[in-house]
Every structure is written in C-alpha cells, then in structure tokens.
Coordinates of C-alpha atoms and ligand atoms in Angstrom, one line a residue:
M1 CA 84.5 63.5 177.2
T2 CA 80.8 62.0 176.7
D3 CA 80.1 58.5 175.4
I4 CA 80.1 58.6 171.7
A5 CA 76.9 56.8 171.1
Q6 CA 74.8 59.1 173.2
H7 CA 75.7 61.9 170.3
D8 CA 72.6 62.7 168.4
P9 CA 74.5 64.6 165.5
R10 CA 72.5 65.0 162.5
I11 CA 74.5 64.2 159.0
V12 CA 74.2 64.5 156.0
V13 CA 75.5 62.5 152.9
V14 CA 75.6 63.2 149.5
G15 CA 75.9 60.7 147.0
A16 CA 74.2 56.9 147.6
G17 CA 77.1 54.6 145.7
P18 CA 79.0 52.4 147.8
S19 CA 81.3 55.1 149.6
G20 CA 78.0 57.0 150.5
C21 CA 76.1 53.8 151.6
F22 CA 79.3 52.5 153.4
I23 CA 79.9 55.5 155.4
A24 CA 76.2 55.7 156.5
G25 CA 76.3 51.9 157.6
A26 CA 79.6 52.4 159.6
L27 CA 78.1 56.1 161.0
R28 CA 75.2 54.3 161.8
R29 CA 77.0 51.5 163.8
S30 CA 79.1 54.3 166.2
L31 CA 76.3 56.4 166.6
P32 CA 72.6 54.9 167.3
R33 CA 71.1 58.2 167.7
A34 CA 72.3 60.0 164.8
R35 CA 69.8 61.2 162.1
I36 CA 71.6 60.1 158.5
L37 CA 70.3 61.2 155.4
V38 CA 72.1 59.9 152.7
V39 CA 70.6 61.4 149.0
D40 CA 71.6 61.6 145.5
Q41 CA 70.7 63.1 142.6
L42 CA 69.5 60.4 140.6
P43 CA 66.1 58.6 142.2
C44 CA 67.7 55.6 142.6
P45 CA 70.9 54.7 145.2
F46 CA 73.7 52.8 144.6
G47 CA 75.8 55.0 141.9
L48 CA 78.1 52.8 140.0
V49 CA 77.3 49.4 141.0
R50 CA 74.1 49.8 139.6
Y51 CA 75.5 52.0 136.2
G52 CA 78.8 50.9 136.1
V53 CA 79.4 47.2 137.0
A54 CA 78.6 45.4 134.2
A55 CA 75.5 43.9 133.4
D56 CA 76.5 40.6 133.1
H57 CA 78.1 40.7 136.7
Q58 CA 75.4 40.4 138.6
S59 CA 76.9 39.0 141.4
T60 CA 79.0 41.8 142.1
K61 CA 75.7 43.8 142.2
N62 CA 74.4 41.7 144.6
I63 CA 76.0 44.3 147.1
T64 CA 73.3 46.1 146.9
R65 CA 71.4 43.6 149.4
Q66 CA 73.8 44.5 151.8
F67 CA 73.0 48.3 151.4
D68 CA 69.3 47.8 151.4
R69 CA 69.3 46.6 155.0
I70 CA 70.9 50.3 155.8
F71 CA 67.9 52.0 154.5
T72 CA 65.1 49.5 155.7
R73 CA 66.9 48.2 159.3
E74 CA 69.1 50.7 160.5
R75 CA 67.2 53.6 159.8
V76 CA 69.4 55.5 157.5
E77 CA 67.1 57.6 156.0
F78 CA 67.3 58.2 151.6
A79 CA 66.0 61.1 149.5
G80 CA 66.7 60.4 145.7
N81 CA 66.1 62.7 143.3
V82 CA 67.9 65.4 145.2
S83 CA 71.0 67.5 143.4
V84 CA 73.1 68.9 145.6
T85 CA 74.9 72.6 143.8
R86 CA 77.3 75.1 144.2
T87 CA 74.5 77.3 144.7
A88 CA 71.4 77.5 145.7
R89 CA 68.4 77.5 142.7
P90 CA 65.1 76.3 143.1
G91 CA 64.5 72.7 143.4
A92 CA 67.9 72.2 144.2
V93 CA 70.2 72.3 147.6
S94 CA 73.3 74.0 147.9
L95 CA 75.9 72.8 149.9
D96 CA 76.2 76.0 151.9
Q97 CA 72.6 75.0 152.9
L98 CA 73.1 71.2 153.7
R99 CA 75.6 72.7 156.5
A100 CA 73.8 75.2 157.4
S101 CA 71.0 72.5 158.2
A102 CA 73.0 69.2 159.6
D103 CA 76.1 68.9 161.9
A104 CA 77.8 67.5 159.4
V105 CA 78.4 67.0 155.5
V106 CA 80.0 64.0 154.2
L107 CA 80.6 64.7 150.1
A108 CA 80.6 60.4 148.4
T109 CA 79.9 62.0 144.7
G110 CA 82.6 60.0 142.7
L111 CA 84.1 61.3 139.7
A112 CA 81.6 61.0 136.9
A113 CA 83.3 62.4 134.0
D114 CA 85.4 60.4 131.3
K115 CA 89.4 62.0 131.7
P116 CA 89.7 62.7 128.0
L117 CA 92.6 60.7 126.3
G118 CA 94.3 64.3 125.8
V119 CA 95.7 63.6 122.4
P120 CA 95.0 65.7 118.8
G121 CA 92.1 64.2 117.6
D122 CA 90.3 63.3 121.0
R123 CA 87.2 65.0 120.0
L124 CA 86.6 63.5 116.8
A125 CA 83.3 61.9 116.3
G126 CA 83.8 58.0 117.3
V127 CA 86.1 59.0 120.1
L128 CA 84.3 57.2 122.9
G129 CA 84.7 57.8 127.0
S130 CA 84.3 53.9 128.5
G131 CA 81.8 55.5 130.9
A132 CA 79.6 57.0 128.7
L133 CA 79.8 53.2 127.1
T134 CA 79.0 51.2 130.5
G135 CA 76.7 53.7 131.6
L136 CA 74.6 53.3 128.2
L137 CA 75.1 49.7 128.5
N138 CA 73.8 50.2 132.2
S139 CA 70.7 52.7 131.2
H140 CA 72.3 55.5 132.9
P141 CA 69.6 57.9 132.4
E142 CA 72.1 61.0 132.0
S143 CA 74.9 58.5 129.5
R144 CA 76.9 60.5 126.5
L145 CA 75.4 58.0 124.2
V146 CA 72.3 57.1 122.8
A147 CA 71.4 53.3 121.4
E148 CA 71.9 54.0 118.1
S149 CA 76.0 55.0 118.1
L150 CA 77.0 51.6 119.1
A151 CA 75.8 50.8 115.3
E152 CA 78.6 52.9 114.2
L153 CA 81.2 51.5 115.8
G154 CA 82.2 50.0 112.8
D155 CA 84.5 46.4 112.0
H156 CA 87.8 47.6 113.9
V157 CA 87.7 49.1 117.5
A158 CA 90.5 50.3 119.4
I159 CA 90.5 50.1 122.9
V160 CA 93.0 52.3 125.5
G161 CA 93.7 51.2 128.8
I162 CA 93.8 47.3 130.0
G163 CA 92.4 47.7 133.1
N164 CA 88.9 46.0 134.6
V165 CA 86.5 48.4 132.7
A166 CA 88.5 47.8 129.5
I167 CA 87.9 44.1 130.2
D168 CA 84.2 44.8 130.9
I169 CA 83.7 46.5 127.5
I170 CA 86.2 43.9 125.6
R171 CA 83.9 41.3 126.8
F172 CA 80.6 43.3 126.1
L173 CA 81.9 43.7 122.5
A174 CA 83.0 39.3 122.0
K175 CA 80.0 37.9 123.8
S176 CA 77.2 36.8 121.4
D177 CA 73.4 37.9 123.1
A178 CA 73.0 34.5 124.2
D179 CA 75.9 35.5 126.7
F180 CA 73.6 37.9 128.0
A181 CA 71.1 36.3 129.8
G182 CA 70.8 36.5 133.1
S183 CA 71.7 40.1 133.3
D184 CA 69.8 43.7 133.3
I185 CA 71.5 45.1 130.0
N186 CA 69.9 48.0 128.3
D187 CA 68.7 45.7 125.4
D188 CA 68.3 48.4 123.1
A189 CA 71.6 48.9 123.2
L190 CA 72.7 45.3 122.9
R191 CA 70.1 45.6 119.9
A192 CA 71.8 48.3 118.0
Y193 CA 75.4 46.3 118.6
S194 CA 74.2 43.2 117.2
A195 CA 73.4 44.5 113.8
A196 CA 76.6 45.8 113.2
R197 CA 78.8 43.7 116.0
V198 CA 82.9 44.7 115.5
Q199 CA 85.8 42.1 113.8
S200 CA 88.8 43.3 115.9
I201 CA 89.9 45.3 118.7
D202 CA 93.4 46.7 119.0
V203 CA 93.5 47.1 123.1
C204 CA 96.4 49.5 124.0
S205 CA 98.3 49.5 126.9
R206 CA 101.0 52.5 128.2
S207 CA 102.2 49.8 130.5
P208 CA 104.7 46.7 129.6
I209 CA 102.7 43.4 130.3
E210 CA 104.0 43.0 133.8
A211 CA 102.5 46.2 135.0
V212 CA 98.7 46.3 134.1
K213 CA 96.3 46.9 136.3
C214 CA 93.4 44.5 135.7
D215 CA 92.8 41.5 137.5
A216 CA 94.0 37.9 136.6
Q217 CA 90.1 36.6 137.1
M218 CA 89.0 39.5 134.8
V219 CA 91.3 38.0 131.9
R220 CA 90.6 34.4 132.3
E221 CA 87.1 35.1 131.9
L222 CA 87.9 36.7 128.4
A223 CA 89.1 32.7 127.5
Q224 CA 85.7 31.4 128.2
I225 CA 84.4 33.5 125.2
S226 CA 84.0 31.5 122.2
G227 CA 85.3 32.9 118.9
L228 CA 87.8 35.3 120.0
R229 CA 91.4 34.8 118.9
V230 CA 94.4 36.9 121.1
S231 CA 97.6 37.8 119.8
L232 CA 100.4 39.6 122.1
H233 CA 102.4 42.5 121.0
G234 CA 105.1 44.9 122.3
D235 CA 106.3 44.4 125.6
T236 CA 105.3 41.3 126.4
G237 CA 109.1 39.7 126.6
V238 CA 109.5 39.8 130.6
D239 CA 110.3 36.1 131.9
G240 CA 107.4 34.9 133.9
A241 CA 109.6 33.0 136.6
T242 CA 111.7 36.8 137.4
I243 CA 108.1 38.7 138.5
G244 CA 108.3 38.8 142.2
D245 CA 104.9 39.9 143.0
R246 CA 102.3 36.6 142.9
T247 CA 99.4 39.0 142.2
Q248 CA 101.6 40.7 138.8
A249 CA 102.4 36.9 138.3
A250 CA 99.5 35.3 138.2
R251 CA 98.4 38.3 135.5
V252 CA 101.0 38.0 133.2
A253 CA 100.2 34.0 133.0
A254 CA 96.8 34.7 132.5
I255 CA 97.5 36.9 129.6
R256 CA 99.4 34.7 128.3
D257 CA 96.7 31.4 128.5
L258 CA 94.6 33.7 126.8
A259 CA 96.3 34.3 123.7
A260 CA 97.9 30.2 123.6
S261 CA 94.1 29.2 124.6
A262 CA 91.7 31.6 122.5
D263 CA 89.7 29.7 119.6
A264 CA 92.4 30.0 116.3
D265 CA 90.1 28.4 113.0
D266 CA 86.3 30.0 114.1
A267 CA 87.2 33.2 115.3
R268 CA 84.7 35.7 115.0
I269 CA 86.6 38.9 116.7
E270 CA 90.1 39.5 116.5
L271 CA 91.7 40.4 120.2
R272 CA 95.4 42.1 119.5
L273 CA 96.5 43.4 122.9
H274 CA 100.0 46.2 122.7
F275 CA 101.7 46.6 125.5
G276 CA 104.3 49.3 126.2
V277 CA 102.4 52.0 123.6
E278 CA 100.9 55.7 124.1
P279 CA 98.5 56.9 121.8
V280 CA 99.5 60.5 120.3
R281 CA 97.0 61.3 118.4
V282 CA 93.9 60.1 116.5
E283 CA 93.4 61.2 112.5
G284 CA 90.2 60.8 110.3
A285 CA 88.4 64.0 108.6
E286 CA 84.9 63.6 109.2
R287 CA 85.1 61.0 112.3
V288 CA 88.2 58.6 113.2
E289 CA 90.1 57.0 110.6
R290 CA 93.2 55.7 112.5
L291 CA 94.8 55.7 116.3
V292 CA 98.9 56.8 115.8
T293 CA 100.6 54.9 119.0
A294 CA 104.3 55.4 120.0
E295 CA 106.3 52.7 121.2
R296 CA 108.6 53.3 124.1
D297 CA 111.9 53.9 121.3
G298 CA 109.4 56.5 119.9
A299 CA 108.5 55.0 116.3
E300 CA 105.2 55.3 115.6
R301 CA 102.9 52.7 114.1
T302 CA 99.1 53.5 112.9
I303 CA 96.1 51.1 113.4
A304 CA 93.1 51.6 111.1
V305 CA 89.7 52.0 113.2
E306 CA 86.5 52.9 113.0
S307 CA 86.5 53.8 116.7
V308 CA 88.4 54.8 119.4
I309 CA 86.9 53.8 123.4
S310 CA 89.3 55.6 126.0
A311 CA 89.2 53.2 129.3
I312 CA 92.2 56.0 131.3
G313 CA 90.0 56.8 133.9
F314 CA 87.4 59.5 135.3
A315 CA 87.5 62.8 136.4
A316 CA 85.3 65.5 138.5
E317 CA 82.5 67.4 136.3
E318 CA 83.5 70.3 135.8
D319 CA 80.6 71.9 137.8
C320 CA 80.4 69.3 140.3
I321 CA 80.2 70.9 143.9
A322 CA 83.8 69.1 144.4
G323 CA 85.2 70.9 141.6
T324 CA 84.2 74.0 142.1
I325 CA 85.3 74.3 145.8
G326 CA 88.8 75.2 145.6
E327 CA 89.8 73.5 149.2
I328 CA 88.4 70.4 148.7
R329 CA 90.7 69.8 145.6
R330 CA 93.3 71.5 147.6
S331 CA 92.7 69.5 151.1
D332 CA 95.1 66.7 151.9
P333 CA 93.8 63.6 150.3
A334 CA 95.2 61.3 152.8
S335 CA 92.5 62.9 155.1
G336 CA 89.0 62.6 154.9
R337 CA 88.4 65.8 156.6
I338 CA 87.9 68.8 154.4
E339 CA 87.3 71.0 157.8
P340 CA 85.8 69.8 160.5
G341 CA 81.5 69.2 159.7
L342 CA 83.1 68.5 156.0
Y343 CA 84.2 65.4 154.8
R344 CA 84.7 63.5 151.5
V345 CA 84.8 60.1 151.2
G346 CA 85.8 57.2 148.1
W347 CA 86.2 58.5 144.3
L348 CA 86.3 62.0 145.2
R349 CA 88.8 61.6 147.9
R350 CA 90.9 58.9 146.5
G351 CA 90.5 59.3 142.7
P352 CA 88.8 57.2 140.3
R353 CA 90.9 54.0 141.6
G354 CA 89.8 50.9 143.5
T355 CA 87.0 48.4 143.6
I356 CA 83.9 48.8 146.0
P357 CA 85.1 46.6 148.6
E358 CA 87.9 48.9 149.0
N359 CA 85.9 52.1 149.1
R360 CA 84.1 50.0 152.4
A361 CA 87.2 50.1 154.0
D362 CA 87.9 53.7 152.8
A363 CA 84.6 54.8 154.3
M364 CA 85.4 53.3 157.7
C365 CA 88.3 55.6 158.1
V366 CA 86.7 58.8 157.2
A367 CA 83.6 57.8 160.1
D368 CA 86.8 57.3 162.4
E369 CA 87.3 61.0 161.6
I370 CA 84.2 62.5 162.1
I371 CA 83.8 60.0 165.2
A372 CA 87.2 61.6 166.2
D373 CA 85.9 65.5 165.5
L374 CA 83.0 64.6 167.6
T375 CA 85.2 62.7 170.7
T376 CA 87.0 65.8 170.7
G377 CA 84.6 68.8 170.3
A378 CA 86.2 69.7 166.9
L379 CA 83.1 69.1 165.6
E380 CA 80.4 70.5 167.8
T381 CA 76.8 69.3 167.4
K382 CA 74.6 72.3 167.2
T383 CA 71.2 70.0 166.5
H384 CA 69.1 71.3 168.3
E385 CA 69.7 74.9 166.9
L386 CA 69.4 73.7 163.6
P387 CA 66.3 74.3 161.7
E388 CA 64.0 71.8 161.8
E389 CA 63.9 70.2 158.4
L390 CA 67.2 69.2 156.3
L391 CA 65.8 69.9 152.9
P392 CA 64.0 72.7 151.6
A393 CA 60.7 72.3 151.2
D394 CA 60.8 72.1 147.2
V395 CA 63.4 69.7 147.3
A396 CA 61.9 67.6 150.2
D397 CA 58.6 67.2 148.3
A398 CA 60.1 66.3 145.1
S399 CA 62.2 63.7 147.0
I400 CA 62.0 59.9 146.3
S401 CA 62.3 58.0 149.6
Y402 CA 63.4 54.5 149.6
D403 CA 59.8 53.3 149.8
D404 CA 59.6 55.1 146.6
W405 CA 62.7 54.0 145.6
L406 CA 61.7 49.6 146.0
A407 CA 58.7 50.1 144.2
I408 CA 60.7 51.9 140.6
D409 CA 62.7 48.6 141.9
R410 CA 59.9 46.2 142.2
H411 CA 59.1 47.6 138.5
E412 CA 61.8 46.8 136.4
R413 CA 62.1 43.4 138.0
E414 CA 58.5 42.6 137.2
T415 CA 58.6 43.9 133.6
A416 CA 61.7 42.2 132.8
P417 CA 61.9 40.0 129.7
D418 CA 62.6 36.3 131.3
D419 CA 66.0 36.2 130.1
R420 CA 66.9 39.2 132.5
T421 CA 66.8 40.1 135.8
R422 CA 65.5 43.4 135.4
A423 CA 64.4 45.9 132.7
K424 CA 65.9 48.9 133.6
V425 CA 63.7 52.4 133.8
R426 CA 66.0 54.8 131.9
S427 CA 64.1 58.6 132.4
I428 CA 64.4 59.9 135.3
D429 CA 60.6 61.5 134.7
R430 CA 59.6 57.8 134.4
M431 CA 61.3 56.7 137.2
L432 CA 59.1 59.2 139.3
A433 CA 55.9 58.5 138.0
V434 CA 57.0 54.8 138.6
A435 CA 57.0 55.6 142.1
R436 CA 54.2 58.1 142.1
E437 CA 51.9 55.6 140.3
R438 CA 53.2 52.7 142.8
A439 CA 52.4 54.8 145.8
H440 CA 48.9 55.6 144.9
A441 CA 48.3 52.0 143.7
Ligands
FAD1 C1 82.9 50.7 134.4 C2 83.2 50.6 135.6 C3 83.1 49.6 136.4 C4 83.2 49.5 137.4 N1 83.2 47.7 137.9 C5 83.7 47.3 139.2 C6 83.3 45.7 139.5 O1 83.0 45.1 138.6 N2 83.6 45.8 140.9 C7 84.4 46.3 141.8 O2 84.6 46.1 142.6 N3 84.4 48.0 141.5 C8 83.8 47.9 140.1 N4 83.8 49.5 139.8 C9 84.1 50.1 140.6 C10 83.4 51.1 141.7 O3 82.4 51.2 140.5 C11 84.0 51.9 142.4 O4 84.7 51.8 143.4 C12 82.7 52.5 143.5 O5 81.3 52.8 142.3 C13 83.3 54.5 143.8 O6 81.7 54.7 144.3 P1 81.3 56.2 144.7 O7 80.3 55.6 146.4 O8 82.8 56.6 145.5 O9 81.1 56.9 143.8 P2 79.4 56.3 142.7 O10 79.5 54.9 143.0 O11 80.1 57.1 141.4 O12 78.7 57.0 143.5 C14 78.4 58.8 143.8 C15 77.1 59.0 143.9 O13 77.0 60.5 144.0 C16 75.8 60.8 143.0 N5 75.8 62.0 142.8 C17 77.3 62.9 142.0 N6 76.6 64.1 141.8 C18 76.0 64.3 143.3 C19 75.5 65.7 143.5 N7 76.0 66.7 142.9 N8 74.2 65.5 144.1 C20 73.8 64.5 144.7 N9 74.3 63.2 144.5 C21 74.9 63.3 143.4 C22 75.9 59.6 141.8 O14 74.3 59.9 141.1 C23 76.0 58.7 142.3 O15 74.9 58.0 143.2 C24 83.7 49.4 138.5 C25 83.6 51.3 138.0 C26 83.1 51.7 136.7 C27 82.9 53.2 136.5

C-alpha cells in the first residue's frame, strides 16, 4: 500500500456551495499532490451562503473567508460559469465528459427547487416558495420571483412551516428598512416590499410546539424586532417541565417568551403561530384568497390571506444531473459513494436538512470514503492516461477563474451604498462583463 499523500489524482467537484468547498479543502489536506477543480454553474462560488443565508445575517456569511483560503492559498482551482449537464451540449460539460477527464467526480450540487406544498391550489398566483423568495432577497440571478412580486403580497400572509428559513422570512417581513443596515439585501426587492408591507402573518406548523425544528436563538432574535405582536395557537399545551430534551425545552421557552414579550400597543404586525395544523388547500379565483388548514382532530379552519409562502424544504430540479441519474437517487444515502470514481456530498446526499457546519462533517466523511477507495485501489488513478484538459475548450474559455470572481467581489463591495456591505451584481452577463473589464483594467 502506497503513502496516500503521494497519490496525485485529478478530482472535479461539481458545485461550489459549502459542501463543495469543504470537501475540496478536506481532500487537499490528505492529497497535497492532487489536482482539485471546483466548478459551478454560476460565475460566483459559495452556493446558498451567498444566495440563501439571510442578508441580515452577515456573520454567517463570513464563512466565505474560510472558503476563500482554499482557493487562494491551498491550490484548489475554481471554474465558474460551468454548467454540468446530463447530456453533452455546446457551452456545457456533461457528467460523462467530466468522468472521462478526471479520476473522480464529486457531486455537490445541493437541492435547488422549492418543494411544492402538494395540496390543491398550490399553483395559484400568490403561492411563493421560500427558496425563490430568499433567492430574490439575495439577488440570485435565476430567482423565479421579481422584485415587483413583493408589492403584491397583500396585507395578510401565511407561511407554511416553522423552520429557520421560515423565521428568516418572518424577520424580513417584520423588520423596518433601517434594520437592514449592514446587510447586502436586494434593495429593489426591499423597496417594493416597503411600499406595501404586510399587516399580519399566520405561520402554520404541522408539528406541535415541542417538535418544531427552528433554533431557539432564531426565535429570540424575533423578540428584538419592534412593532411585532405575537400569539400562539393550536397544539401548545405541553408542560415545559416535562420536556426531557434540553434543546427542545429551550425552543419551547423561547417561543413562549416571544409571545409574552412582544409589543402589545404599537404593533405594526400581528404574528400568529399555529402548531399542529396542516395545510389542506389553497383557495381563490384568480389568486390566493384563503388558506384552509386542518387540526389534529380533522377540524378545518380558514385563514383569509392574499399570499402563501411555503417554507417546507427543497427538492432536486427536474433536469438536475443528480435527479436524472437513477443510480444516484437509488444509491445508499448513508454513503457518499455512488461507485468508485463518482461521489455525492452535502444536501444532494443527505437531503435539504442541516446547517453549514453539518456540511463540513459530511464532507469529511465523503473525503474519507474517497481516500479509502484510493488506498484500496478501488479508485484507480489513471491521471497519466487522461486528456490534459479537465474541461472542453469552449467551456474553459467561457469560465470564470477565482481571480475573476475576486474582481466581481471587489466591484460589489466598491459599488455598495454606505449602509450595505455589497451591491450584488444580479445578472450573469453583467458578472461576466465585470470580470472581463477588471481583467483588462
Ligand atoms: C434560505 C436558506 C437559508 C439558510 N440559512 C442558513 C444559516 O443561516 N445558517 C446555516 O448554517 N445554514 C443555513 N442554510 C443551510 C445551508 O445553506 C445549507 O446547509 C448549505 O448551503 C448546503 O450546501 P450544499 O453545498 O450542499 O448546497 P448549495 O449551497 O445549494 O450549493 C450547491 C452549488 O452547486 C451549484 N450547482 C448546482 N447544480 C449545478 C450544475 N448542474 N452544474 C454546476 N454547478 C451546479 C449551485 O450553483 C451551488 O453553488 C440555509 C439554507 C437556505 C435554503
């Protein structure tokens, strides 16, 4: 058996979100001689750290500094604007092509599509996915929403789900414009929303109060927002003293404190948290008019709302490379190994659960599986027989290097208004143009 540090495989990681960055870093540490390339369909790295994590949580986004070192100091290469597709087509690289030019390919493409509510009426105008909404607030170039749609939320909004993403959305809806100082929020979206702010938010959770999944800290943050009046409804009767699990007990305490502490007299927004209720259907003629929910005993209740925001998680895009490779979906989710030479990591492997640090632990496990395959010879290093270039010439020519991305990053910081950390470039063409202009400056 050879010293693993002497192996020099060529590894391509598809997806530059946290999982892709963490696994590239983990592989580099074990394989100092490997050539490691991280590609992303967007010209910019960092996935949902840039396009999901709330704009007013800049400290969470600071994880990008750690990722930055992987590309600037640890000789991991980046190629943005590189779409990996199921079948070969001009301007994109297929998974088969990548597998033919690298020893190993790691899929870290996440899960990009909002899971539909799955009840009648869930396609009515006014039903929004949380991913599309948070993407818009983060200036994702391909968010399915435009800023103007926030002017049409109406006075009364329902959110389905009480996870951390739902709480990010409540904060957005409830905070004043001034509360976004220091963020990188999409100002067009914020302006559109500010012109027509909502008056009430009904949040519906299938779980009883003791079983919801949001973090206590996130709930406590809501208590800092002025003008919010909070009430609790439904399955809230659990006796806090009987909850054995400390995390759960802290969460229940935080929710009860929130309801007890929130402003009563000068409330701008009513926040009603409903526990133990399921959405049954969304009703309306042209667009949403009502959300019908059912309680545990089956009793139905109708909430008059003009919009419904679903915050129930994510799914693979239909044409996503992972979704179309049957073996990937069928392969054992407990392992990152699809077969020696093809691996998956992060949300693509575990489903849309878990925080950024959880992807780090996940990346370490999958990196260990790759190292084990190299060590046993299950993954053969064919590096010297492989074509010289990892990407087809037309794809490589149109790609964005890490230096190009740093030029876009500088531009976004330099053009930011005083009370923003950056003004994100929203269009992919504009990002490419900024990178080219800077390269020739
Ligand atoms: C709205 C929201 C808020 C969140 N807030 C927090 C938070 O505050 N704190 C926290 O710890 N966690 C948060 N999370 C969770 C965290 O973002 C995820 O755990 C993490 O981003 C998952 O990482 P990933 O790399 O697996 O996927 P992603 O971050 O989705 O990265 C996938 C990458 O793959 C690229 N890609 C996809 N398909 C292709 C393709 N065919 N070809 C090339 N590239 C492709 C994408 O462009 C993307 O860059 C949040 C999640 C969401 C949705």
